[in-house]
Short mmCIF file of C-alpha atoms in Angstrom, two decimals:
data_model
loop_
_atom_site.label_atom_id
_atom_site.label_comp_id
_atom_site.label_asym_id
_atom_site.label_seq_id
_atom_site.Cartn_x
_atom_site.Cartn_y
_atom_site.Cartn_z
CA MET A 1033 64.41 193.14 143.46
CA ILE A 1034 62.16 196.28 142.88
CA ILE A 1035 64.85 199.85 142.56
CA THR A 1036 63.85 203.48 142.18
CA ASP A 1037 64.10 205.20 139.67
CA MET A 1038 65.50 207.95 141.58
CA ASP A 1039 64.81 211.37 139.05
CA LYS A 1040 60.84 210.30 139.77
CA CYS A 1041 61.13 209.21 143.53
CA ARG A 1042 59.84 212.28 145.34
CA GLY A 1043 60.05 210.98 148.88
CA ILE A 1044 58.25 212.14 151.82
CA ASN A 1045 56.60 215.91 151.64
CA THR A 1046 58.19 218.03 154.30
CA LYS A 1047 56.08 221.60 152.95
CA CYS A 1048 52.68 220.41 154.10
CA GLU A 1049 51.88 220.55 158.08
CA ASN A 1050 48.41 218.26 157.36
CA CYS A 1051 49.81 215.89 155.13
CA SER A 1052 49.24 212.40 155.60
CA LEU A 1053 53.15 212.06 153.95
CA LYS A 1054 54.69 214.35 156.07
CA LYS A 1055 57.19 211.48 158.09
CA LYS A 1056 56.51 208.40 155.51
CA SER A 1057 56.78 208.07 151.99
CA ARG A 1058 53.56 206.13 150.37
CA CYS A 1059 55.39 203.65 149.37
CA MET A 1060 56.46 202.86 153.23
CA GLU A 1061 53.07 203.03 154.07
CA VAL A 1062 51.67 200.16 152.31
CA CYS A 1063 54.85 198.03 152.40
CA PRO A 1064 53.80 194.93 155.07
CA THR A 1065 57.37 194.43 155.73
CA ASN A 1066 59.13 197.49 156.15
CA ALA A 1067 61.69 196.79 153.48
CA ILE A 1068 61.93 200.31 152.20
CA LYS A 1069 64.01 203.75 154.17
CA LEU A 1070 64.67 206.90 153.35
CA ILE A 1071 67.78 207.76 151.97
CA ASP A 1072 67.93 212.00 150.86
CA ASN A 1073 64.21 211.75 150.41
CA LYS A 1074 64.51 208.66 147.81
CA ALA A 1075 62.87 205.11 148.62
CA PHE A 1076 65.55 202.37 148.47
CA SER A 1077 64.22 199.28 150.02
CA CYS A 1078 65.89 195.41 150.46
CA ILE A 1079 67.59 194.63 147.30
CA THR A 1080 66.58 190.57 147.55
CA CYS A 1081 70.13 189.62 147.23
CA GLY A 1082 69.28 186.24 149.41
CA MET A 1083 72.47 186.59 152.59
CA CYS A 1084 70.04 186.50 155.06
CA SER A 1085 68.75 183.47 153.58
CA LYS A 1086 71.93 182.20 153.10
CA HIS A 1087 73.36 182.58 156.64
CA CYS A 1088 70.03 181.98 158.61
CA PRO A 1089 70.94 179.07 160.94
CA ASN A 1090 67.77 177.61 161.39
CA ASN A 1091 66.84 178.43 157.33
CA ALA A 1092 63.67 180.23 158.62
CA ILE A 1093 64.46 183.06 155.59
CA LYS A 1094 63.16 181.33 151.62
CA LYS A 1095 62.69 182.49 148.81
CA ASN A 1096 59.27 182.18 146.54
CA LYS A 1097 58.50 182.73 142.84
CA PHE A 1098 58.93 186.31 142.41
CA GLY A 1099 62.07 186.53 143.47
CA GLY A 1100 61.43 187.90 147.39
CA TYR A 1101 62.32 186.29 150.88
CA TYR A 1102 60.06 185.53 153.31
CA VAL A 1103 60.18 184.35 157.27
CA SER A 1104 58.73 181.09 158.43
CA ARG A 1105 58.25 182.52 162.07
CA VAL A 1106 57.85 178.69 163.69
CA ARG A 1107 61.18 178.17 162.01
CA CYS A 1108 62.87 181.75 163.57
CA ASN A 1109 64.59 181.76 166.76
CA GLY A 1110 65.36 185.53 166.69
CA CYS A 1111 69.20 185.40 167.05
CA GLY A 1112 69.53 188.28 164.61
CA THR A 1113 72.48 186.36 162.09
CA CYS A 1114 70.45 188.05 159.13
CA GLU A 1115 70.38 191.80 161.11
CA LYS A 1116 73.92 191.47 161.19
CA VAL A 1117 74.95 189.96 157.12
CA CYS A 1118 72.62 192.21 155.57
CA PRO A 1119 74.68 195.05 153.33
CA ILE A 1120 72.38 197.23 152.78
CA LYS A 1121 71.67 197.05 156.80
CA ILE A 1122 67.59 197.21 156.45
CA ILE A 1123 66.53 194.57 158.33
CA THR A 1124 65.80 195.36 162.43
CA MET A 1125 64.83 192.63 164.31
CA LYS A 1126 61.50 193.77 165.99
CA LYS A 1127 59.35 192.57 168.79
CA TRP A 1128 55.93 191.23 167.85
CA THR A 1129 53.16 190.01 170.05
CA VAL A 1130 51.78 186.60 169.30
CA LYS A 1131 48.45 185.31 170.07
CA GLU A 1132 48.72 181.43 171.45
CA LYS A 1133 46.01 178.83 170.95
CA SER A 1134 45.28 178.88 174.13
CA GLY A 1135 44.71 182.22 174.33
CA ARG A 1136 47.78 183.40 175.79
CA GLU A 1137 49.54 186.17 174.72
CA LYS A 1138 53.21 186.41 174.61
CA TYR A 1139 56.44 188.24 172.95
CA ALA A 1140 58.60 187.01 169.82
CA VAL A 1141 61.67 188.47 167.88
CA TYR A 1142 61.40 188.29 164.27
CA PRO A 1143 63.62 190.27 161.62
CA ASP A 1144 62.05 192.90 159.53
CA GLY A 1145 62.67 194.40 156.19
CA ILE A 1146 62.72 191.85 154.57
CA CYS A 1147 60.78 192.55 150.64
CA ALA A 1148 58.87 189.73 150.06
CA MET A 1149 58.23 191.28 146.51
CA CYS A 1150 54.80 191.51 146.65
CA GLY A 1151 54.96 194.26 144.46
CA LEU A 1152 52.50 196.94 146.51
CA CYS A 1153 55.06 200.01 146.43
CA VAL A 1154 54.70 199.82 142.78
CA ILE A 1155 51.21 199.76 142.78
CA GLU A 1156 50.80 202.87 145.19
CA CYS A 1157 53.66 204.74 143.70
CA GLU A 1158 52.02 207.39 141.57
CA ASN A 1159 55.22 208.85 139.89
CA ASN A 1160 55.89 205.37 138.80
CA ALA A 1161 59.39 205.57 140.27
CA ARG A 1162 58.87 202.25 141.52
CA LEU A 1163 59.89 199.50 139.53
CA TYR A 1164 60.29 195.96 139.07
CA PHE A 1165 63.52 194.96 137.91
CA ASP A 1166 64.85 191.43 137.45
CA ILE A 1167 68.91 190.25 137.48
CA ASN A 1168 68.95 189.25 134.09
CA ASP A 1169 67.53 192.87 133.22
CA LEU A 1170 71.29 193.84 133.14
CA LYS A 1171 71.99 192.19 130.53
CA ASN A 1172 70.60 195.65 129.28
CA SER A 1173 73.23 198.40 129.19
CA LYS A 1174 70.16 201.36 130.08
CA ASN A 1175 69.39 198.55 133.16
CA LYS A 1176 72.37 198.04 133.86
CA LEU A 1177 73.53 202.03 134.44
CA MET A 1178 70.39 202.40 136.27
CA ALA A 1179 70.99 199.23 138.97
CA GLU A 1180 74.13 200.87 139.53
CA ARG A 1181 72.93 204.25 140.61
CA TYR A 1182 70.75 202.55 142.55
CA LEU A 1183 72.68 200.08 144.26
CA ASN A 1184 76.10 202.95 144.62
CA VAL A 1185 73.78 204.38 147.15
CA PHE A 1186 74.48 201.02 149.40
CA GLY A 1187 78.34 201.05 148.11
CA ILE A 1188 77.44 197.63 146.28
CA LYS A 1189 78.62 196.22 142.87
CA PRO A 1190 75.98 195.21 140.40
CA PRO A 1191 76.68 191.45 140.00
CA THR A 1192 79.03 190.01 137.07
CA LYS A 1193 78.12 188.71 133.52
CA GLU A 1194 78.96 185.34 135.37
CA GLU A 1195 76.71 185.74 138.23
CA ILE A 1196 74.20 186.61 135.86
CA GLU A 1197 74.09 183.07 133.91
CA LYS A 1198 74.30 181.73 137.37
CA ASN A 1199 70.78 183.10 138.60
CA GLU A 1200 68.22 180.77 138.39
CA LYS A 1201 65.01 181.12 136.65
CA ILE A 1202 61.68 182.16 138.40
CA GLU A 1203 58.75 179.36 137.93
CA GLY A 1204 55.63 180.85 139.43
CA LYS A 1205 52.67 180.69 137.89
CA VAL A 1206 51.22 183.86 138.60
CA GLN A 1207 53.57 186.87 137.76
CA LEU A 1208 53.08 190.66 138.68
CA LYS A 1209 54.65 192.86 135.48
CA ASP A 1210 57.88 192.91 133.86
CA THR A 1211 59.10 189.84 135.17
CA ILE A 1212 60.96 186.75 132.46
CA ILE A 1213 58.63 184.83 130.88
CA GLU A 1214 60.49 182.15 129.67
CA LYS A 1215 60.04 181.31 125.92
CA GLY A 1216 59.41 177.25 126.01
CA THR A 1217 61.42 174.59 122.72
CA ILE A 1218 58.45 172.50 121.54
CA ASN A 1219 57.05 175.05 119.57
CA ARG A 1220 54.21 172.94 117.67
CA LEU A 1221 52.40 175.85 115.76
CA LYS A 1222 48.58 174.74 114.57
CA VAL A 1223 46.99 171.15 116.11
CA LEU A 1224 44.56 169.25 114.21
CA SER A 1225 42.11 167.44 115.58
CA ILE A 1226 38.00 166.51 114.93
CA LYS A 1227 35.86 168.65 116.23
CA ILE A 1228 32.33 167.18 117.46
CA ASN A 1229 29.17 169.43 117.09
CA SER A 1230 26.91 169.66 120.03
CA GLU A 1231 24.34 170.93 118.10
CA LYS A 1232 24.30 168.74 115.05
CA CYS A 1233 24.91 165.66 117.56
CA VAL A 1234 21.45 163.27 117.86
CA ASN A 1235 23.39 161.74 120.43
CA CYS A 1236 23.16 158.24 119.31
CA GLY A 1237 27.34 157.15 120.24
CA LYS A 1238 27.87 155.48 116.49
CA CYS A 1239 31.66 157.44 116.43
CA ILE A 1240 32.19 156.08 120.24
CA TYR A 1241 31.38 152.31 118.99
CA ILE A 1242 32.81 151.99 115.58
CA CYS A 1243 36.23 154.47 116.64
CA PRO A 1244 38.89 151.56 115.74
CA LYS A 1245 41.48 153.24 118.78
CA ASN A 1246 38.35 154.58 120.98
CA THR A 1247 39.48 157.78 121.36
CA ILE A 1248 35.82 158.97 121.90
CA LEU A 1249 34.23 158.10 124.89
CA GLU A 1250 30.14 158.99 126.20
CA LYS A 1251 29.72 161.16 129.17
CA ASN A 1252 27.62 157.91 131.11
CA PRO A 1253 27.56 154.81 129.32
CA VAL A 1254 24.29 153.73 128.80
CA ASP A 1255 22.44 150.58 128.63
CA GLY A 1256 20.07 150.75 125.99
CA CYS A 1257 19.51 151.11 121.73
CA THR A 1258 21.00 154.40 120.92
CA LYS A 1259 20.15 153.81 117.61
CA CYS A 1260 23.62 154.12 116.43
CA ASN A 1261 22.16 151.99 113.61
CA ILE A 1262 25.13 150.22 112.94
CA CYS A 1263 22.82 146.65 112.81
CA ARG A 1264 21.57 148.56 109.47
CA ASP A 1265 25.22 149.25 108.46
CA VAL A 1266 26.09 145.31 109.17
CA CYS A 1267 22.83 143.64 107.72
CA PRO A 1268 23.09 142.41 104.30
CA LYS A 1269 19.59 142.00 103.50
CA ASP A 1270 18.63 145.71 104.90
CA ALA A 1271 15.89 143.99 106.83
CA ILE A 1272 16.73 146.40 110.11
CA GLU A 1273 16.08 150.16 111.30
CA ASN A 1274 17.08 151.54 114.52
CA GLY A 1275 16.93 147.76 116.04
CA VAL A 1276 13.14 147.35 114.52
CA VAL A 1277 12.93 144.45 112.17
CA ASN A 1278 11.51 143.78 108.84
CA GLU A 1279 11.48 140.64 109.93
CA GLU A 1280 9.93 139.76 105.93
CA LYS A 1281 13.67 140.45 104.80
CA CYS A 1282 15.52 139.26 107.75
CA VAL A 1283 17.12 135.98 107.42
CA LEU A 1284 18.26 135.77 110.80
CA CYS A 1285 21.97 136.02 110.16
CA ASN A 1286 22.75 137.21 113.53
CA ALA A 1287 25.31 139.77 111.83
CA CYS A 1288 22.82 142.38 113.66
CA ILE A 1289 23.40 140.71 117.23
CA ILE A 1290 27.11 140.30 116.88
CA ASN A 1291 27.83 143.99 116.33
CA CYS A 1292 25.07 145.63 117.96
CA PRO A 1293 27.78 147.69 121.42
CA LYS A 1294 25.17 147.24 123.52
CA ASP A 1295 23.95 143.89 123.29
CA VAL A 1296 20.15 144.96 122.80
CA LEU A 1297 19.12 142.57 119.75
CA LYS A 1298 18.37 139.22 120.82
CA ILE A 1299 16.77 136.02 118.70
CA SER A 1300 13.18 135.05 120.48
CA ASP A 1301 10.82 132.46 119.19
CA TYR A 1302 13.18 132.75 115.19
CA LYS A 1303 12.83 136.74 115.81
CA VAL A 1304 15.25 139.69 116.16
CA ILE A 1305 14.03 141.56 118.98
CA LYS A 1306 14.92 144.65 120.57
CA SER A 1307 15.31 143.50 123.99
CA LYS A 1308 16.11 147.42 125.58
CA GLU A 1309 14.32 150.85 125.74
CA ASP A 1310 16.13 153.84 123.53
CA LYS A 1311 18.69 155.86 125.51
CA PRO A 1312 20.72 158.60 123.97
CA THR A 1313 24.16 158.57 125.09
CA ILE A 1314 26.55 161.66 124.42
CA PRO A 1315 29.85 161.73 123.41
CA PHE A 1316 31.96 163.65 125.61
CA ASN A 1317 35.52 163.43 125.33
CA HIS A 1318 38.01 162.22 123.18
CA CYS A 1319 41.88 162.80 121.98
CA VAL A 1320 42.76 166.54 121.21
CA ASN A 1321 45.85 164.85 119.18
CA CYS A 1322 47.97 167.31 121.84
CA GLY A 1323 51.27 164.25 121.65
CA LEU A 1324 51.45 165.35 125.10
CA CYS A 1325 51.40 161.21 125.64
CA ALA A 1326 53.77 160.74 123.01
CA ASP A 1327 55.94 163.72 124.56
CA ASN A 1328 56.26 161.67 127.45
CA CYS A 1329 56.41 157.60 127.10
CA PRO A 1330 59.80 156.42 128.54
CA LYS A 1331 59.84 153.50 126.07
CA ASN A 1332 58.43 155.27 122.88
CA ALA A 1333 55.83 153.20 122.41
CA LEU A 1334 54.11 156.34 120.82
CA LYS A 1335 54.76 159.17 118.83
CA LEU A 1336 53.45 162.41 116.81
CA VAL A 1337 53.70 162.44 112.78
CA ASP A 1338 51.60 165.27 111.41
CA ASN A 1339 48.88 164.83 114.45
CA LYS A 1340 48.19 161.55 113.70
CA ILE A 1341 49.79 159.84 116.99
CA TYR A 1342 51.01 156.18 116.94
CA TYR A 1343 50.95 153.81 119.11
CA ASN A 1344 53.60 150.14 119.25
CA PRO A 1345 52.17 148.28 121.94
CA GLU A 1346 55.45 145.60 121.66
CA ASN A 1347 57.01 148.48 123.17
CA CYS A 1348 54.31 149.51 125.61
CA ILE A 1349 55.39 148.29 129.37
CA LEU A 1350 51.76 150.12 130.65
CA CYS A 1351 53.41 151.86 132.79
CA ASN A 1352 50.50 154.29 132.92
CA LYS A 1353 52.04 157.44 131.93
CA CYS A 1354 49.92 158.50 128.96
CA VAL A 1355 47.00 157.77 131.58
CA GLU A 1356 47.75 160.13 133.65
CA LEU A 1357 48.87 162.73 131.73
CA CYS A 1358 46.24 162.97 129.23
CA PRO A 1359 43.62 165.76 130.06
CA ASN A 1360 40.63 164.15 128.18
CA GLU A 1361 41.45 160.89 130.32
CA VAL A 1362 40.33 158.96 127.04
CA ARG A 1363 43.96 156.77 127.17
CA VAL A 1364 42.94 153.79 128.95
CA ASN A 1365 44.90 151.02 130.40
CA LYS A 1366 42.96 147.17 128.93
CA GLY A 1367 45.43 144.89 130.64
CA ASN A 1368 47.25 143.85 127.68
CA TYR A 1369 47.27 147.55 125.78
CA ILE A 1370 46.35 151.34 126.33
CA SER A 1371 43.49 152.85 123.98
CA GLY A 1372 42.50 156.00 123.11
CA ALA A 1373 45.41 157.54 120.42
CA CYS A 1374 43.38 158.60 117.57
CA VAL A 1375 44.89 158.76 113.92
CA LEU A 1376 42.49 161.10 112.29
CA CYS A 1377 41.23 157.52 110.41
CA GLU A 1378 38.07 159.89 109.84
CA ILE A 1379 35.86 156.64 110.37
CA CYS A 1380 34.58 158.59 112.95
CA ILE A 1381 33.67 162.26 110.09
CA ASN A 1382 32.39 159.54 107.19
CA SER A 1383 30.08 157.27 109.30
CA CYS A 1384 28.12 160.13 110.99
CA SER A 1385 24.59 160.47 108.81
CA GLU A 1386 24.18 164.15 110.95
CA LYS A 1387 27.93 165.48 109.25
CA ALA A 1388 28.42 166.63 112.87
CA ILE A 1389 32.22 165.66 112.85
CA GLU A 1390 35.04 167.48 111.11
CA ILE A 1391 38.65 168.02 111.23
CA ASN A 1392 39.21 170.97 113.32
CA GLU A 1393 42.67 173.03 113.26
CA ARG A 1394 43.81 174.90 116.20
CA ASP A 1395 46.49 177.30 116.86
CA LYS A 1396 48.37 177.53 119.17
CA PHE A 1397 47.27 179.82 122.25
CA THR A 1398 49.94 182.90 122.19
CA VAL A 1399 47.91 185.90 124.47
CA ILE A 1400 44.16 186.09 125.92
CA ASP A 1401 43.25 189.15 127.29
CA SER A 1402 39.74 188.49 128.58
CA GLU A 1403 37.76 190.71 131.04
CA GLU A 1404 35.89 187.64 132.78
CA CYS A 1405 39.38 186.66 133.57
CA ILE A 1406 40.03 186.45 137.54
CA ALA A 1407 43.38 185.80 137.14
CA CYS A 1408 43.11 182.78 139.22
CA GLY A 1409 46.18 180.93 138.14
CA THR A 1410 44.64 177.79 137.78
CA CYS A 1411 45.59 177.05 133.78
CA GLY A 1412 48.99 177.41 135.36
CA ASN A 1413 48.38 175.05 137.99
CA VAL A 1414 46.86 172.57 136.25
CA CYS A 1415 50.04 173.04 133.32
CA PRO A 1416 51.77 169.83 132.10
CA ASN A 1417 54.61 171.82 130.59
CA ASN A 1418 54.48 174.87 132.67
CA ALA A 1419 53.80 176.67 129.74
CA ILE A 1420 51.26 179.16 130.87
CA VAL A 1421 52.01 182.89 132.96
CA VAL A 1422 48.98 184.94 133.96
CA LYS A 1423 50.70 188.17 134.07
CA ILE A 1424 48.92 190.71 136.36
CA ASN A 1425 49.60 194.56 135.29
CA LYS A 1426 47.02 196.20 137.81
CA PHE A 1427 45.19 194.77 140.42
CA LYS A 1428 41.38 195.93 141.10
CA SER A 1429 40.97 199.56 142.97
CA GLU A 1430 37.88 201.62 144.42
CA THR A 1431 37.42 203.51 141.00
CA ASP A 1432 38.13 199.90 138.74
CA LYS A 1433 37.04 197.20 139.46
CA THR A 1434 38.70 194.96 136.87
CA ILE A 1435 41.61 193.11 137.61
CA HIS A 1436 44.22 194.02 134.32
CA ARG A 1437 45.83 190.74 133.08
CA GLU A 1438 46.81 188.58 130.47
CA ILE A 1439 47.25 184.84 129.85
CA ILE A 1440 50.53 183.93 128.11
CA PHE A 1441 51.19 180.53 126.50
CA ASN A 1442 54.99 180.16 125.73
CA ASN A 1443 55.58 178.00 123.20
CA ASP A 1444 55.71 174.94 125.16
CA CYS A 1445 51.58 175.20 124.77
CA VAL A 1446 50.74 171.87 122.94
CA MET A 1447 46.92 172.62 123.39
CA CYS A 1448 46.31 169.97 125.71
CA GLU A 1449 43.53 172.00 126.60
CA SER A 1450 44.02 171.24 130.19
CA CYS A 1451 43.91 174.93 131.54
CA ALA A 1452 40.20 174.88 129.72
CA ILE A 1453 38.77 172.20 131.44
CA HIS A 1454 39.92 173.79 134.98
CA CYS A 1455 39.38 177.05 134.03
CA PRO A 1456 36.47 178.07 136.79
CA ARG A 1457 35.32 180.82 133.97
CA ASP A 1458 35.07 178.99 130.82
CA ILE A 1459 37.56 181.67 129.13
CA ILE A 1460 39.72 179.26 127.42
CA PRO A 1461 38.90 177.10 124.18
CA ASN A 1462 37.97 173.88 124.76
CA THR A 1463 37.34 171.77 121.77
CA THR A 1464 35.46 168.55 123.32
CA ASN A 1465 32.44 168.98 126.01
CA TYR A 1466 34.70 167.61 129.11
CA LYS A 1467 34.93 169.26 131.97
CA LYS A 1468 36.18 169.31 135.15
CA TYR A 1469 34.68 171.39 138.41
CA ILE A 1470 36.17 171.56 141.86
CA ASP A 1471 35.23 169.36 144.74
CA LYS A 1472 33.89 172.15 147.28
CA GLU A 1473 33.23 169.11 149.67
CA LYS A 1474 36.28 167.41 149.36
CA SER A 1475 38.95 169.95 148.79
CA PHE A 1476 40.73 171.94 151.94
CA ILE A 1477 42.27 175.42 151.77
CA ARG A 1478 43.96 177.07 154.82
CA THR A 1479 46.53 180.00 155.55
CA ASP A 1480 49.31 179.44 157.73
CA LEU A 1481 49.82 182.79 159.99
CA ASP A 1482 53.27 182.58 160.84
CA TYR A 1483 54.11 182.76 157.46
CA CYS A 1484 51.55 185.94 156.44
CA ILE A 1485 52.67 189.29 156.23
CA PHE A 1486 49.24 190.71 156.04
CA CYS A 1487 50.21 192.01 153.37
CA GLY A 1488 46.94 192.11 151.64
CA LEU A 1489 47.63 191.23 147.98
CA CYS A 1490 44.71 188.21 149.03
CA ASN A 1491 42.13 190.81 149.59
CA ARG A 1492 42.75 192.05 146.13
CA ILE A 1493 42.88 189.46 143.89
CA CYS A 1494 39.68 187.56 145.39
CA PRO A 1495 36.91 187.35 143.28
CA ALA A 1496 34.23 186.59 145.58
CA GLU A 1497 35.26 188.60 148.62
CA ALA A 1498 35.49 185.56 150.73
CA ILE A 1499 39.26 186.35 152.50
CA ASP A 1500 40.59 188.59 154.51
CA THR A 1501 44.71 189.39 154.54
CA GLY A 1502 44.65 185.49 155.36
CA LYS A 1503 41.54 184.90 157.14
CA ILE A 1504 39.13 182.58 154.75
CA ASN A 1505 35.02 182.89 154.67
CA LEU A 1506 34.46 178.70 153.45
CA ASN A 1507 31.20 179.51 153.06
CA LYS A 1508 31.96 182.10 150.04
CA CYS A 1509 35.13 181.21 149.08
CA GLU A 1510 34.96 179.49 145.04
CA TYR A 1511 38.79 177.34 145.61
CA CYS A 1512 39.96 179.33 142.59
CA SER A 1513 43.31 179.30 143.91
CA ALA A 1514 43.70 183.04 142.78
CA CYS A 1515 45.04 184.10 146.87
CA VAL A 1516 47.22 180.90 146.80
CA ASN A 1517 49.38 181.64 143.62
CA ILE A 1518 49.65 185.52 144.67
CA CYS A 1519 50.72 184.76 148.23
CA PRO A 1520 54.77 185.67 148.70
CA THR A 1521 55.40 184.12 151.89
CA ASN A 1522 53.58 180.69 150.45
CA ALA A 1523 51.31 181.30 153.65
CA ILE A 1524 48.13 179.75 151.99
CA SER A 1525 47.57 175.71 150.89
CA ILE A 1526 45.01 175.03 148.67
CA TYR A 1527 44.21 171.35 148.12
CA ARG A 1528 41.58 170.62 145.84
CA LEU A 1529 39.42 167.33 143.73
CA TRP A 1530 37.85 167.33 140.51
CA ASN A 1531 34.52 166.28 139.10
CA THR A 1532 33.05 166.09 136.02
CA GLU A 1533 29.92 167.21 137.27
CA LYS A 1534 29.04 170.97 138.62
CA GLU A 1535 28.09 171.06 141.99
CA GLU A 1536 24.30 172.66 142.19
#
């Protein structure tokens, strides 16, 4: 809930005749659901106790990921039960004008005064008197006294220790400041994996073809000679280089033909000839040894030992769980086994003539604070371990166009880099060249105005100024999901498909 520090709260200004805050305090002005009222010139608001939701006969009042509540105006029949059961009597039944699809206006009665935890009162309070307050904070004795003082005004007792322990945890991907961030349990501090230096790489593809576990994949399979020079490595007479044969040395043993990964070579008129053009290939994505596949294998066919991923095909039931989870999409079902788990054998490193591959040690992400971050929450949406929270400390304003935020990773982060692959601003480090972009043609975003409370949080967070209190300009929209993740009433829905090619 959001409570008031009564020592700091100034309420309304009764002295100045021309003051805009003579009848309403600033927090009351900005609250989109009228969930704040004055008692002895101090601001008190809905305590998000959930009684309205619990007793609603139509299940029209729902809890959101921030701990607040919102009303489905489709389900609500205006019965007024929520108003009657509200322990602090802040809910009132309000008459609303609703425009039907036909254009005709009708009147309906819906509850007003339920806090959605949008946080606008906290942002706008000049005296810093409005505070985010999670029920778990009552374990702190100082906070407990503050809550008791606040709730005593309404004659309500704070929850007991047993009630606090039963309280459900917040699971939102985008959080406003001062919310609980779970620590997680996996706690891998470092990850080792190969890293390909794209500046040194000559795109010969040799690492792709000699990898015994098929953990390095090419961007676009080519039909031609990539100059991998595997033919030279297997030739017993040193008679070939990049597919070009020295006929005086060649003994037609066929070693180069048998081992050529692209079937470029053949024998014609007792000569080995190159039958296809030279075409470079790009090593695009590879295993980053995150162990996500091993963590989720239902039959223990995979295990992570010293950053190496071992695979036992005898246990594998080809359920494709690892294939579906792999962020870099290197796990491939080959019919009778699944390829793609790197064991750090270093064959690719030792075979690379350009020394473009090395073992890379990566520290676990903890906090990323970049000015380029738009706080969209995509990283949290795609994280397979729910290990990411985007913590928003301050929204952009007229004087400060920057959103002050942090990306916080808990111990369940395994450095799979799904967040980096999908990040629309590329602010999270990415080991591979693999990247995904939103396919706008096949994605959609919409606002259900029956849920919208017109709080304007979507306006404050949108990086493209593509939304105005729920109304979306699709020509400007980036489909970044910032508005979706910040919406306290789940009024905005998004569906996204991803491509590996960026739209022009």
